[in-house]
Amino acid sequence: MVSPIWLLLSLAIVFSSTVSAFSGNFKLTNMTVSSPSQSSANSTEGSYVEFNFGDEDTAQISPIHCCVQWAVNASPPTTWPGSCDNDTFAVLVSSWTGVQDLTLDLQHTYIDNSVGEYPYNVLTKFANLSLAYPSTQYYDCDMSKAECQGSSAITAVVTSSTA
C-alpha cells in the first residue's frame, strides 16, 4: 500500500513541475490595430488586429505573426480562426468597441516533456488582454485615422493553463 505521505510528495513534485512550466507570460510586439471605417464612413477597407505573438516559456520559437481581419461594418470573427502563422498560437477578438477599446483572448499550446509523457506534456496557456486608449501602456492611437500601434512590447499576463 502506498503511504499517504509518498502520495502527497508525488503530487507536490508534479504540481511544482507544472507551475514552473507555466511561469512565462505572452509578449505582443509590432502591433497594429486598424479600422478605417471608424474614421471615414466612405472607407471600403476592413478592420484588422495584427501583431507578433511570443511566449516567454518557448523563447526558442520566434514570435509568430498573427492577424485577425474582418469586413467593413462587420464584427470580428466569433470563432478561433487560423489567424496565426503557427497553429499552436491563437487569437480571438472577444470584445470590440473600436481601435480604442478591445479585448484579445490569446492561447498557446505546446509540448513540454519536463512535465510528463503524452497526453500530460501537452500544455495550453491562456491570457486576456484589454487594450484601451489612452490607458494601456505602449498602446498609442491616431484616432483621426482610427489606427493604433504598439510602441513597445505589450505583456499579456497568462491567467490560466491546462495540461
PDB file of C-alpha atoms in Angstrom:
ATOM      1  CA  MET A   1       0.000   0.000   0.000  1.00  0.00           C
ATOM      2  CA  VAL A   2       1.256   3.470  -0.871  1.00  0.00           C
ATOM      3  CA  SER A   3       1.816   5.734   2.089  1.00  0.00           C
ATOM      4  CA  PRO A   4      -0.237   8.970   2.081  1.00  0.00           C
ATOM      5  CA  ILE A   5       2.998  10.917   2.580  1.00  0.00           C
ATOM      6  CA  TRP A   6       4.501   9.451  -0.621  1.00  0.00           C
ATOM      7  CA  LEU A   7       1.301  10.205  -2.483  1.00  0.00           C
ATOM      8  CA  LEU A   8       1.352  13.830  -1.307  1.00  0.00           C
ATOM      9  CA  LEU A   9       5.046  14.142  -2.150  1.00  0.00           C
ATOM     10  CA  SER A  10       4.419  12.779  -5.664  1.00  0.00           C
ATOM     11  CA  LEU A  11       1.576  15.241  -6.200  1.00  0.00           C
ATOM     12  CA  ALA A  12       3.740  18.107  -4.946  1.00  0.00           C
ATOM     13  CA  ILE A  13       6.504  17.205  -7.404  1.00  0.00           C
ATOM     14  CA  VAL A  14       4.067  17.023 -10.328  1.00  0.00           C
ATOM     15  CA  PHE A  15       2.391  20.278  -9.262  1.00  0.00           C
ATOM     16  CA  SER A  16       5.711  22.119  -8.903  1.00  0.00           C
ATOM     17  CA  SER A  17       6.769  20.921 -12.368  1.00  0.00           C
ATOM     18  CA  THR A  18       3.521  22.156 -13.846  1.00  0.00           C
ATOM     19  CA  VAL A  19       3.789  25.512 -12.102  1.00  0.00           C
ATOM     20  CA  SER A  20       7.319  26.087 -13.382  1.00  0.00           C
ATOM     21  CA  ALA A  21       6.244  25.043 -16.888  1.00  0.00           C
ATOM     22  CA  PHE A  22       3.681  27.857 -16.903  1.00  0.00           C
ATOM     23  CA  SER A  23       5.832  30.621 -15.479  1.00  0.00           C
ATOM     24  CA  GLY A  24       6.038  32.887 -18.537  1.00  0.00           C
ATOM     25  CA  ASN A  25       3.649  35.452 -19.965  1.00  0.00           C
ATOM     26  CA  PHE A  26       2.898  36.380 -23.569  1.00  0.00           C
ATOM     27  CA  LYS A  27       4.623  39.293 -25.316  1.00  0.00           C
ATOM     28  CA  LEU A  28       2.964  41.085 -28.239  1.00  0.00           C
ATOM     29  CA  THR A  29       5.198  43.179 -30.492  1.00  0.00           C
ATOM     30  CA  ASN A  30       4.800  45.144 -33.732  1.00  0.00           C
ATOM     31  CA  MET A  31       1.096  45.587 -33.008  1.00  0.00           C
ATOM     32  CA  THR A  32      -1.218  47.454 -35.364  1.00  0.00           C
ATOM     33  CA  VAL A  33      -4.971  47.790 -34.897  1.00  0.00           C
ATOM     34  CA  SER A  34      -6.791  49.500 -37.749  1.00  0.00           C
ATOM     35  CA  SER A  35     -10.415  50.202 -38.611  1.00  0.00           C
ATOM     36  CA  PRO A  36     -10.570  52.786 -41.429  1.00  0.00           C
ATOM     37  CA  SER A  37     -14.371  52.786 -41.500  1.00  0.00           C
ATOM     38  CA  GLN A  38     -14.314  54.027 -37.900  1.00  0.00           C
ATOM     39  CA  SER A  39     -12.804  57.331 -39.047  1.00  0.00           C
ATOM     40  CA  SER A  40     -14.339  57.524 -42.531  1.00  0.00           C
ATOM     41  CA  ALA A  41     -17.854  56.355 -43.342  1.00  0.00           C
ATOM     42  CA  ASN A  42     -16.833  56.056 -47.024  1.00  0.00           C
ATOM     43  CA  SER A  43     -13.987  53.613 -46.375  1.00  0.00           C
ATOM     44  CA  THR A  44     -14.171  50.229 -48.072  1.00  0.00           C
ATOM     45  CA  GLU A  45     -11.209  48.825 -46.128  1.00  0.00           C
ATOM     46  CA  GLY A  46     -11.849  46.191 -43.488  1.00  0.00           C
ATOM     47  CA  SER A  47     -10.567  46.172 -39.926  1.00  0.00           C
ATOM     48  CA  TYR A  48      -7.690  44.157 -38.530  1.00  0.00           C
ATOM     49  CA  VAL A  49      -5.585  43.398 -35.479  1.00  0.00           C
ATOM     50  CA  GLU A  50      -2.022  42.350 -36.332  1.00  0.00           C
ATOM     51  CA  PHE A  51       0.992  41.574 -34.129  1.00  0.00           C
ATOM     52  CA  ASN A  52       3.844  39.181 -33.390  1.00  0.00           C
ATOM     53  CA  PHE A  53       2.962  36.749 -30.590  1.00  0.00           C
ATOM     54  CA  GLY A  54       5.745  35.475 -28.333  1.00  0.00           C
ATOM     55  CA  ASP A  55       5.626  33.173 -25.308  1.00  0.00           C
ATOM     56  CA  GLU A  56       8.302  33.555 -22.628  1.00  0.00           C
ATOM     57  CA  ASP A  57       8.142  29.777 -21.993  1.00  0.00           C
ATOM     58  CA  THR A  58       9.028  28.905 -25.596  1.00  0.00           C
ATOM     59  CA  ALA A  59      11.661  31.505 -26.389  1.00  0.00           C
ATOM     60  CA  GLN A  60      13.228  29.078 -28.897  1.00  0.00           C
ATOM     61  CA  ILE A  61      10.218  29.740 -31.156  1.00  0.00           C
ATOM     62  CA  SER A  62      10.477  33.129 -32.818  1.00  0.00           C
ATOM     63  CA  PRO A  63       7.478  35.371 -32.201  1.00  0.00           C
ATOM     64  CA  ILE A  64       4.689  34.204 -34.502  1.00  0.00           C
ATOM     65  CA  HIS A  65       2.826  36.619 -36.791  1.00  0.00           C
ATOM     66  CA  CYS A  66      -0.933  36.799 -36.134  1.00  0.00           C
ATOM     67  CA  CYS A  67      -3.623  38.779 -37.937  1.00  0.00           C
ATOM     68  CA  VAL A  68      -7.399  38.810 -37.455  1.00  0.00           C
ATOM     69  CA  GLN A  69      -9.309  40.565 -40.258  1.00  0.00           C
ATOM     70  CA  TRP A  70     -12.959  41.337 -40.890  1.00  0.00           C
ATOM     71  CA  ALA A  71     -15.043  43.221 -43.445  1.00  0.00           C
ATOM     72  CA  VAL A  72     -16.313  46.802 -43.275  1.00  0.00           C
ATOM     73  CA  ASN A  73     -19.335  47.184 -40.971  1.00  0.00           C
ATOM     74  CA  ALA A  74     -18.946  43.605 -39.729  1.00  0.00           C
ATOM     75  CA  SER A  75     -17.943  42.327 -36.311  1.00  0.00           C
ATOM     76  CA  PRO A  76     -14.716  40.433 -35.622  1.00  0.00           C
ATOM     77  CA  PRO A  77     -14.893  36.637 -36.107  1.00  0.00           C
ATOM     78  CA  THR A  78     -16.515  34.858 -33.147  1.00  0.00           C
ATOM     79  CA  THR A  79     -14.575  31.605 -33.521  1.00  0.00           C
ATOM     80  CA  TRP A  80     -10.874  30.915 -33.110  1.00  0.00           C
ATOM     81  CA  PRO A  81      -9.810  31.390 -36.724  1.00  0.00           C
ATOM     82  CA  GLY A  82      -6.478  30.165 -38.084  1.00  0.00           C
ATOM     83  CA  SER A  83      -5.174  33.665 -37.564  1.00  0.00           C
ATOM     84  CA  CYS A  84      -1.528  32.900 -36.719  1.00  0.00           C
ATOM     85  CA  ASP A  85       1.268  31.584 -38.936  1.00  0.00           C
ATOM     86  CA  ASN A  86       1.773  28.727 -36.448  1.00  0.00           C
ATOM     87  CA  ASP A  87      -1.420  26.871 -35.461  1.00  0.00           C
ATOM     88  CA  THR A  88      -0.208  26.337 -31.885  1.00  0.00           C
ATOM     89  CA  PHE A  89      -0.854  30.065 -31.311  1.00  0.00           C
ATOM     90  CA  ALA A  90      -4.380  31.506 -31.471  1.00  0.00           C
ATOM     91  CA  VAL A  91      -6.076  34.861 -31.018  1.00  0.00           C
ATOM     92  CA  LEU A  92      -9.721  35.884 -30.810  1.00  0.00           C
ATOM     93  CA  VAL A  93     -11.033  39.452 -30.653  1.00  0.00           C
ATOM     94  CA  SER A  94     -13.564  38.787 -27.877  1.00  0.00           C
ATOM     95  CA  SER A  95     -14.667  42.384 -27.377  1.00  0.00           C
ATOM     96  CA  TRP A  96     -14.617  45.245 -29.883  1.00  0.00           C
ATOM     97  CA  THR A  97     -15.840  48.805 -29.439  1.00  0.00           C
ATOM     98  CA  GLY A  98     -13.263  50.177 -31.863  1.00  0.00           C
ATOM     99  CA  VAL A  99      -9.494  50.568 -32.107  1.00  0.00           C
ATOM    100  CA  GLN A 100      -9.573  52.487 -28.833  1.00  0.00           C
ATOM    101  CA  ASP A 101     -11.221  49.666 -26.819  1.00  0.00           C
ATOM    102  CA  LEU A 102     -10.891  45.943 -27.492  1.00  0.00           C
ATOM    103  CA  THR A 103     -10.081  42.669 -25.762  1.00  0.00           C
ATOM    104  CA  LEU A 104      -7.971  39.834 -27.143  1.00  0.00           C
ATOM    105  CA  ASP A 105      -8.191  36.228 -25.954  1.00  0.00           C
ATOM    106  CA  LEU A 106      -4.830  34.565 -26.516  1.00  0.00           C
ATOM    107  CA  GLN A 107      -3.724  30.957 -26.270  1.00  0.00           C
ATOM    108  CA  HIS A 108      -0.643  28.899 -26.970  1.00  0.00           C
ATOM    109  CA  THR A 109      -0.383  25.099 -26.951  1.00  0.00           C
ATOM    110  CA  TYR A 110       2.985  23.368 -26.854  1.00  0.00           C
ATOM    111  CA  ILE A 111       4.734  20.204 -25.701  1.00  0.00           C
ATOM    112  CA  ASP A 112       6.886  20.220 -22.578  1.00  0.00           C
ATOM    113  CA  ASN A 113       8.341  16.793 -21.818  1.00  0.00           C
ATOM    114  CA  SER A 114       9.608  18.027 -18.435  1.00  0.00           C
ATOM    115  CA  VAL A 115       6.085  17.662 -17.012  1.00  0.00           C
ATOM    116  CA  GLY A 116       5.479  14.083 -18.141  1.00  0.00           C
ATOM    117  CA  GLU A 117       4.547  11.926 -21.086  1.00  0.00           C
ATOM    118  CA  TYR A 118       1.699  12.334 -23.565  1.00  0.00           C
ATOM    119  CA  PRO A 119      -1.020  13.483 -23.003  1.00  0.00           C
ATOM    120  CA  TYR A 120       0.220  15.230 -19.835  1.00  0.00           C
ATOM    121  CA  ASN A 121       3.024  17.026 -21.674  1.00  0.00           C
ATOM    122  CA  VAL A 122       0.613  18.972 -23.928  1.00  0.00           C
ATOM    123  CA  LEU A 123       0.282  22.361 -22.258  1.00  0.00           C
ATOM    124  CA  THR A 124      -2.059  25.216 -23.158  1.00  0.00           C
ATOM    125  CA  LYS A 125      -1.790  28.688 -21.657  1.00  0.00           C
ATOM    126  CA  PHE A 126      -4.479  31.397 -21.817  1.00  0.00           C
ATOM    127  CA  ALA A 127      -4.474  35.175 -21.413  1.00  0.00           C
ATOM    128  CA  ASN A 128      -6.937  38.008 -21.899  1.00  0.00           C
ATOM    129  CA  LEU A 129      -5.562  41.374 -22.924  1.00  0.00           C
ATOM    130  CA  SER A 130      -7.637  44.540 -22.760  1.00  0.00           C
ATOM    131  CA  LEU A 131      -6.357  47.364 -24.939  1.00  0.00           C
ATOM    132  CA  ALA A 132      -7.785  50.762 -24.100  1.00  0.00           C
ATOM    133  CA  TYR A 133      -6.507  54.059 -25.415  1.00  0.00           C
ATOM    134  CA  PRO A 134      -5.061  56.084 -23.736  1.00  0.00           C
ATOM    135  CA  SER A 135      -4.813  53.981 -20.548  1.00  0.00           C
ATOM    136  CA  THR A 136      -2.894  50.925 -21.857  1.00  0.00           C
ATOM    137  CA  GLN A 137       0.849  51.498 -21.659  1.00  0.00           C
ATOM    138  CA  TYR A 138       2.606  51.370 -25.064  1.00  0.00           C
ATOM    139  CA  TYR A 139      -0.732  51.414 -26.951  1.00  0.00           C
ATOM    140  CA  ASP A 140      -0.761  54.642 -28.956  1.00  0.00           C
ATOM    141  CA  CYS A 141      -3.585  55.697 -31.271  1.00  0.00           C
ATOM    142  CA  ASP A 142      -4.166  58.209 -34.028  1.00  0.00           C
ATOM    143  CA  MET A 143      -7.938  58.484 -33.816  1.00  0.00           C
ATOM    144  CA  SER A 144      -8.102  60.654 -36.957  1.00  0.00           C
ATOM    145  CA  LYS A 145      -7.020  57.518 -38.879  1.00  0.00           C
ATOM    146  CA  ALA A 146      -8.594  55.006 -36.453  1.00  0.00           C
ATOM    147  CA  GLU A 147      -5.247  53.248 -36.167  1.00  0.00           C
ATOM    148  CA  CYS A 148      -3.271  52.202 -33.098  1.00  0.00           C
ATOM    149  CA  GLN A 149       0.284  50.931 -32.745  1.00  0.00           C
ATOM    150  CA  GLY A 150       2.196  49.185 -30.018  1.00  0.00           C
ATOM    151  CA  SER A 151       5.192  51.431 -29.356  1.00  0.00           C
ATOM    152  CA  SER A 152       6.929  48.663 -27.377  1.00  0.00           C
ATOM    153  CA  ALA A 153       6.235  45.078 -26.310  1.00  0.00           C
ATOM    154  CA  ILE A 154       2.871  44.685 -24.590  1.00  0.00           C
ATOM    155  CA  THR A 155       2.645  41.956 -21.954  1.00  0.00           C
ATOM    156  CA  ALA A 156      -0.422  39.727 -21.751  1.00  0.00           C
ATOM    157  CA  VAL A 157      -0.429  38.063 -18.335  1.00  0.00           C
ATOM    158  CA  VAL A 158      -1.178  34.336 -18.503  1.00  0.00           C
ATOM    159  CA  THR A 159      -4.199  33.776 -16.266  1.00  0.00           C
ATOM    160  CA  SER A 160      -4.837  30.050 -16.674  1.00  0.00           C
ATOM    161  CA  SER A 161      -3.379  26.905 -18.151  1.00  0.00           C
ATOM    162  CA  THR A 162      -4.172  23.263 -18.779  1.00  0.00           C
ATOM    163  CA  ALA A 163      -2.035  20.181 -19.090  1.00  0.00           C
TER     164      ALA A 163
END
